[in-house]
mmCIF file of C-alpha atoms in Angstrom:
data_model
loop_
_atom_site.group_PDB
_atom_site.id
_atom_site.type_symbol
_atom_site.label_atom_id
_atom_site.label_comp_id
_atom_site.label_asym_id
_atom_site.label_seq_id
_atom_site.Cartn_x
_atom_site.Cartn_y
_atom_site.Cartn_z
ATOM 1 C CA GLY H 1 -9.900 -1.933 -13.752
ATOM 2 C CA ALA H 2 -11.253 -0.802 -9.602
ATOM 3 C CA VAL H 3 -10.840 2.745 -9.854
ATOM 4 C CA VAL H 4 -10.526 4.582 -6.051
ATOM 5 C CA SER H 5 -10.485 8.349 -5.933
ATOM 6 C CA GLN H 6 -9.475 10.536 -2.518
ATOM 7 C CA HIS H 7 -10.683 14.291 -2.116
ATOM 8 C CA PRO H 8 -9.065 16.424 -1.654
ATOM 9 C CA SER H 9 -5.784 15.917 -3.135
ATOM 10 C CA TRP H 10 -4.019 18.307 -1.024
ATOM 11 C CA VAL H 11 -5.203 20.107 1.537
ATOM 12 C CA ILE H 12 -3.706 22.479 4.214
ATOM 13 C CA CYS H 13 -5.066 24.083 7.641
ATOM 14 C CA LYS H 14 -4.268 25.711 11.121
ATOM 15 C CA SER H 15 -2.925 24.276 14.033
ATOM 16 C CA GLY H 16 -6.511 22.869 15.791
ATOM 17 C CA THR H 17 -8.891 22.201 13.073
ATOM 18 C CA SER H 18 -9.880 19.344 11.476
ATOM 19 C CA VAL H 19 -9.871 17.813 7.969
ATOM 20 C CA LYS H 20 -12.284 15.750 6.231
ATOM 21 C CA ILE H 21 -10.651 13.022 3.700
ATOM 22 C CA GLU H 22 -12.648 11.476 1.607
ATOM 23 C CA CYS H 23 -12.070 7.456 0.100
ATOM 24 C CA ARG H 24 -14.448 6.566 -2.766
ATOM 25 C CA SER H 25 -14.350 3.521 -4.604
ATOM 26 C CA LEU H 26 -15.642 4.158 -8.254
ATOM 27 C CA ASP H 27 -17.049 1.309 -10.179
ATOM 28 C CA PHE H 28 -17.102 -0.920 -7.329
ATOM 29 C CA GLN H 29 -18.328 -1.395 -3.936
ATOM 30 C CA ALA H 30 -16.283 -2.129 -0.684
ATOM 31 C CA THR H 31 -17.355 -2.782 2.400
ATOM 32 C CA THR H 32 -14.337 -2.590 3.087
ATOM 33 C CA MET H 33 -11.737 0.338 3.017
ATOM 34 C CA PHE H 34 -8.163 0.634 4.895
ATOM 35 C CA TRP H 35 -6.561 4.351 5.668
ATOM 36 C CA TYR H 36 -3.053 4.541 5.619
ATOM 37 C CA ARG H 37 -0.576 6.903 6.267
ATOM 38 C CA GLN H 38 3.007 7.198 4.051
ATOM 39 C CA PHE H 39 5.965 9.587 5.849
ATOM 40 C CA PRO H 40 8.297 10.768 3.299
ATOM 41 C CA LYS H 41 10.566 7.850 1.920
ATOM 42 C CA GLN H 42 8.907 5.165 4.074
ATOM 43 C CA SER H 43 6.477 2.454 3.737
ATOM 44 C CA LEU H 44 2.846 2.622 4.339
ATOM 45 C CA MET H 45 1.713 2.350 7.487
ATOM 46 C CA LEU H 46 -1.859 1.086 8.420
ATOM 47 C CA MET H 47 -3.842 3.270 10.851
ATOM 48 C CA ALA H 48 -7.247 1.411 10.546
ATOM 49 C CA THR H 49 -9.772 -0.879 8.666
ATOM 50 C CA SER H 50 -13.063 1.027 8.107
ATOM 51 C CA ASN H 51 -16.197 -1.730 7.610
ATOM 52 C CA GLU H 52 -19.417 -0.193 6.133
ATOM 53 C CA GLY H 53 -21.991 0.345 8.947
ATOM 54 C CA SER H 54 -19.584 -0.771 12.045
ATOM 55 C CA LYS H 55 -17.312 0.556 13.558
ATOM 56 C CA ALA H 56 -13.582 1.045 12.140
ATOM 57 C CA THR H 57 -10.706 -1.177 13.482
ATOM 58 C CA TYR H 58 -8.101 0.751 14.537
ATOM 59 C CA GLU H 59 -4.031 -0.181 14.747
ATOM 60 C CA GLN H 60 -1.898 -0.372 17.389
ATOM 61 C CA GLY H 61 -1.073 3.271 18.540
ATOM 62 C CA VAL H 62 -3.371 4.891 16.197
ATOM 63 C CA GLU H 63 -5.351 7.743 18.202
ATOM 64 C CA LYS H 64 -9.170 6.722 16.904
ATOM 65 C CA ASP H 65 -10.515 10.010 18.871
ATOM 66 C CA LYS H 66 -7.838 11.676 16.739
ATOM 67 C CA PHE H 67 -8.481 10.125 13.120
ATOM 68 C CA LEU H 68 -12.000 9.807 13.135
ATOM 69 C CA ILE H 69 -13.231 7.235 10.524
ATOM 70 C CA ASN H 70 -16.724 6.972 8.691
ATOM 71 C CA HIS H 71 -18.252 4.448 6.197
ATOM 72 C CA ALA H 72 -21.158 5.754 5.264
ATOM 73 C CA SER H 73 -22.051 3.646 2.730
ATOM 74 C CA LEU H 74 -20.379 0.874 0.227
ATOM 75 C CA THR H 75 -18.880 3.808 -1.965
ATOM 76 C CA LEU H 76 -17.448 6.107 0.295
ATOM 77 C CA SER H 77 -15.112 6.340 3.795
ATOM 78 C CA THR H 78 -14.474 8.941 5.405
ATOM 79 C CA LEU H 79 -10.979 9.912 7.121
ATOM 80 C CA THR H 80 -11.649 12.861 9.840
ATOM 81 C CA VAL H 81 -7.775 14.195 11.111
ATOM 82 C CA THR H 82 -9.084 15.883 14.124
ATOM 83 C CA SER H 83 -7.483 19.156 16.013
ATOM 84 C CA ALA H 84 -4.662 18.829 13.561
ATOM 85 C CA HIS H 85 -0.717 19.509 14.549
ATOM 86 C CA PRO H 86 2.022 20.353 12.426
ATOM 87 C CA GLU H 87 3.145 16.335 13.342
ATOM 88 C CA ASP H 88 0.014 14.916 11.766
ATOM 89 C CA SER H 89 1.431 16.546 8.249
ATOM 90 C CA SER H 90 1.665 13.273 6.197
ATOM 91 C CA PHE H 91 0.910 11.452 3.424
ATOM 92 C CA TYR H 92 -2.547 9.435 3.769
ATOM 93 C CA ILE H 93 -3.783 6.587 1.542
ATOM 94 C CA CYS H 94 -7.164 4.953 1.282
ATOM 95 C CA SER H 95 -7.359 2.073 -0.592
ATOM 96 C CA ALA H 96 -10.792 -0.409 -1.053
ATOM 97 C CA GLU H 97 -11.410 -3.689 -1.388
ATOM 98 C CA PRO H 98 -13.807 -5.505 -3.801
ATOM 99 C CA PRO H 99 -16.119 -8.107 -2.726
ATOM 100 C CA GLY H 100 -14.421 -11.069 -4.659
ATOM 101 C CA GLY H 101 -13.828 -13.108 -7.083
ATOM 102 C CA GLU H 102 -10.171 -13.055 -9.311
ATOM 103 C CA THR H 103 -9.612 -9.966 -7.114
ATOM 104 C CA TYR H 104 -10.186 -11.202 -3.752
ATOM 105 C CA ASN H 105 -7.773 -9.842 -1.246
ATOM 106 C CA GLU H 106 -6.503 -7.266 -3.571
ATOM 107 C CA GLN H 107 -6.355 -3.890 -2.819
ATOM 108 C CA PHE H 108 -6.907 -1.018 -5.393
ATOM 109 C CA PHE H 109 -5.303 2.354 -3.991
ATOM 110 C CA GLY H 110 -6.384 5.851 -4.076
ATOM 111 C CA PRO H 111 -3.755 8.043 -5.208
ATOM 112 C CA GLY H 112 -3.366 10.171 -1.676
ATOM 113 C CA THR H 113 -4.193 13.365 0.160
ATOM 114 C CA ARG H 114 -1.068 15.539 1.079
ATOM 115 C CA LEU H 115 -2.115 17.297 4.602
ATOM 116 C CA THR H 116 0.058 20.045 5.654
ATOM 117 C CA VAL H 117 -0.770 21.626 9.169
ATOM 118 C CA LEU H 118 1.081 24.764 9.892
ATOM 119 C CA ALA R 1 4.988 -9.411 15.521
ATOM 120 C CA GLN R 2 4.534 -10.173 11.632
ATOM 121 C CA SER R 3 6.548 -8.115 10.010
ATOM 122 C CA VAL R 4 7.818 -7.933 6.178
ATOM 123 C CA SER R 5 11.386 -7.056 5.581
ATOM 124 C CA GLN R 6 13.205 -5.426 2.879
ATOM 125 C CA HIS R 7 17.109 -5.304 2.558
ATOM 126 C CA ASN R 8 17.437 -3.332 -0.392
ATOM 127 C CA HIS R 9 17.070 0.716 0.464
ATOM 128 C CA HIS R 10 17.868 1.566 -2.829
ATOM 129 C CA VAL R 11 18.958 0.348 -5.529
ATOM 130 C CA ILE R 12 21.161 1.534 -8.987
ATOM 131 C CA LEU R 13 21.099 -0.373 -11.952
ATOM 132 C CA SER R 14 21.753 0.920 -15.464
ATOM 133 C CA GLU R 15 19.331 0.265 -18.470
ATOM 134 C CA ALA R 16 19.269 -3.730 -19.604
ATOM 135 C CA ALA R 17 20.467 -4.992 -16.141
ATOM 136 C CA SER R 18 19.134 -7.559 -14.929
ATOM 137 C CA LEU R 19 17.216 -6.787 -11.044
ATOM 138 C CA GLU R 20 16.111 -8.877 -8.072
ATOM 139 C CA LEU R 21 14.749 -7.387 -5.091
ATOM 140 C CA GLY R 22 14.665 -8.839 -1.850
ATOM 141 C CA CYS R 23 11.444 -9.438 0.277
ATOM 142 C CA ASN R 24 11.540 -11.857 3.669
ATOM 143 C CA TYR R 25 8.579 -12.280 6.132
ATOM 144 C CA SER R 26 7.974 -13.335 9.496
ATOM 145 C CA TYR R 27 5.030 -15.178 9.750
ATOM 146 C CA GLY R 28 4.646 -19.139 9.996
ATOM 147 C CA GLY R 29 0.793 -19.329 8.399
ATOM 148 C CA THR R 30 -0.230 -18.900 5.222
ATOM 149 C CA VAL R 31 0.035 -15.630 3.656
ATOM 150 C CA ASN R 32 -0.591 -14.071 0.064
ATOM 151 C CA LEU R 33 2.247 -12.054 -1.127
ATOM 152 C CA PHE R 34 2.278 -8.839 -3.280
ATOM 153 C CA TRP R 35 4.374 -6.353 -5.043
ATOM 154 C CA TYR R 36 3.376 -3.405 -5.427
ATOM 155 C CA VAL R 37 5.160 -0.316 -7.392
ATOM 156 C CA GLN R 38 4.278 3.544 -7.076
ATOM 157 C CA TYR R 39 6.103 5.638 -9.709
ATOM 158 C CA PRO R 40 6.957 9.327 -8.820
ATOM 159 C CA GLY R 41 4.010 10.862 -8.497
ATOM 160 C CA GLN R 42 1.455 8.512 -8.869
ATOM 161 C CA HIS R 43 -0.263 6.199 -6.990
ATOM 162 C CA LEU R 44 0.282 2.708 -5.706
ATOM 163 C CA GLN R 45 -0.113 -0.447 -8.363
ATOM 164 C CA LEU R 46 0.050 -3.945 -8.367
ATOM 165 C CA LEU R 47 2.864 -5.402 -9.997
ATOM 166 C CA LEU R 48 1.742 -8.961 -8.965
ATOM 167 C CA LYS R 49 0.219 -11.260 -6.244
ATOM 168 C CA TYR R 50 0.357 -14.872 -4.999
ATOM 169 C CA PHE R 51 -2.375 -16.548 -3.737
ATOM 170 C CA SER R 52 -1.307 -20.350 -4.648
ATOM 171 C CA GLY R 53 -0.412 -23.028 -6.830
ATOM 172 C CA ASP R 54 2.779 -22.058 -9.155
ATOM 173 C CA PRO R 55 4.889 -20.325 -6.788
ATOM 174 C CA LEU R 56 6.953 -18.481 -9.852
ATOM 175 C CA VAL R 57 4.026 -15.716 -10.641
ATOM 176 C CA LYS R 58 4.440 -13.541 -13.822
ATOM 177 C CA GLY R 59 2.966 -9.944 -13.440
ATOM 178 C CA ILE R 60 2.700 -7.150 -15.519
ATOM 179 C CA LYS R 61 5.820 -5.186 -17.571
ATOM 180 C CA GLY R 62 7.836 -7.628 -17.425
ATOM 181 C CA PHE R 63 8.220 -8.622 -13.976
ATOM 182 C CA GLU R 64 8.097 -11.568 -11.706
ATOM 183 C CA ALA R 65 8.307 -13.206 -8.282
ATOM 184 C CA GLU R 66 9.228 -16.254 -6.668
ATOM 185 C CA PHE R 67 7.798 -17.203 -3.328
ATOM 186 C CA ILE R 68 9.929 -19.885 -1.865
ATOM 187 C CA LYS R 69 8.121 -21.153 1.106
ATOM 188 C CA SER R 70 11.012 -22.426 3.099
ATOM 189 C CA LYS R 71 12.765 -19.725 3.211
ATOM 190 C CA PHE R 72 9.978 -17.341 3.922
ATOM 191 C CA SER R 73 11.058 -15.005 0.803
ATOM 192 C CA PHE R 74 9.246 -13.366 -2.190
ATOM 193 C CA ASN R 75 12.103 -11.791 -4.485
ATOM 194 C CA LEU R 76 10.667 -9.997 -7.334
ATOM 195 C CA ARG R 77 12.855 -10.330 -10.758
ATOM 196 C CA LYS R 78 13.135 -8.354 -14.410
ATOM 197 C CA PRO R 79 15.715 -9.983 -16.489
ATOM 198 C CA SER R 80 16.258 -5.993 -18.072
ATOM 199 C CA VAL R 81 15.362 -2.788 -16.105
ATOM 200 C CA GLN R 82 14.138 0.153 -18.497
ATOM 201 C CA TRP R 83 14.779 4.232 -17.184
ATOM 202 C CA SER R 84 10.915 3.981 -17.183
ATOM 203 C CA ASP R 85 10.551 1.575 -13.861
ATOM 204 C CA THR R 86 12.398 3.981 -11.497
ATOM 205 C CA ALA R 87 10.403 3.943 -8.707
ATOM 206 C CA GLU R 88 9.349 2.578 -5.288
ATOM 207 C CA TYR R 89 8.740 -1.038 -4.895
ATOM 208 C CA PHE R 90 6.941 -2.839 -2.000
ATOM 209 C CA CYS R 91 6.394 -5.724 -0.851
ATOM 210 C CA ALA R 92 3.428 -6.762 1.106
ATOM 211 C CA VAL R 93 1.949 -9.342 2.946
ATOM 212 C CA ALA R 94 -1.336 -10.433 3.672
ATOM 213 C CA LEU R 95 -2.090 -13.054 6.667
ATOM 214 C CA TYR R 96 -4.703 -15.746 4.942
ATOM 215 C CA SER R 97 -5.938 -16.230 8.399
ATOM 216 C CA SER R 98 -6.805 -12.287 8.314
ATOM 217 C CA ALA R 99 -8.164 -11.855 5.349
ATOM 218 C CA SER R 100 -7.660 -8.695 4.031
ATOM 219 C CA LYS R 101 -5.112 -6.679 6.298
ATOM 220 C CA ILE R 102 -2.144 -6.165 4.316
ATOM 221 C CA ILE R 103 0.987 -5.262 5.824
ATOM 222 C CA PHE R 104 3.338 -3.712 3.648
ATOM 223 C CA GLY R 105 7.942 -3.748 3.496
ATOM 224 C CA SER R 106 9.630 -0.388 4.222
ATOM 225 C CA GLY R 107 10.228 -0.399 0.569
ATOM 226 C CA THR R 108 12.900 -0.232 -1.890
ATOM 227 C CA ARG R 109 13.696 3.069 -4.505
ATOM 228 C CA LEU R 110 14.706 1.774 -7.658
ATOM 229 C CA SER R 111 16.812 4.219 -9.816
ATOM 230 C CA ILE R 112 17.755 3.198 -13.354
ATOM 231 C CA ARG R 113 20.203 5.159 -15.101
ATOM 232 C CA PRO R 114 19.411 6.114 -18.618
#
């Protein structure tokens, strides 16, 4: 099956620093990847849609200058949390959508990255 | 705005009990429907999905769901739960018109007593 990895799995940083999270599709090419945020005991909130070779599409209320997304290749998307603050502490999950066939419109999720900002 | 509602926030059952988790969505157009499961400490996995055809969909691990278009519902069922079914369950809807964007429900935590 399709596998999506994230790195790092957890990160602790000081307030004001920037953190980069990588999302990779390991055995398929993904023109579209998605970034979600999950608060404790809550659902996934879509932050943005990452499109290979073009700008990301952000959901309403998500600061594009704070959450920088780069989809540089068909297997890699990165999320950079700039000038992180404690309220940015959360679980960030990415997903990737294979190009079609039986898995059309199906997203495969990474294991998530736990960000803690001190 | 489109939304997905899961009315059961926490369900506690004994092993071998039957399970039904409710899911309703608000959108009048064509939708693709999903149930995802998140086991403790693990990532989201797809349980089953409905795109078209038979509204009764069978998934992995004995789960099934029924799409009732008139009720905008996609309830998840399992006739006999096991302790290993303890997890968080998310209903999700993809709007056909927006291809990929998936909207998740708030999730239902399922606890199974051994």
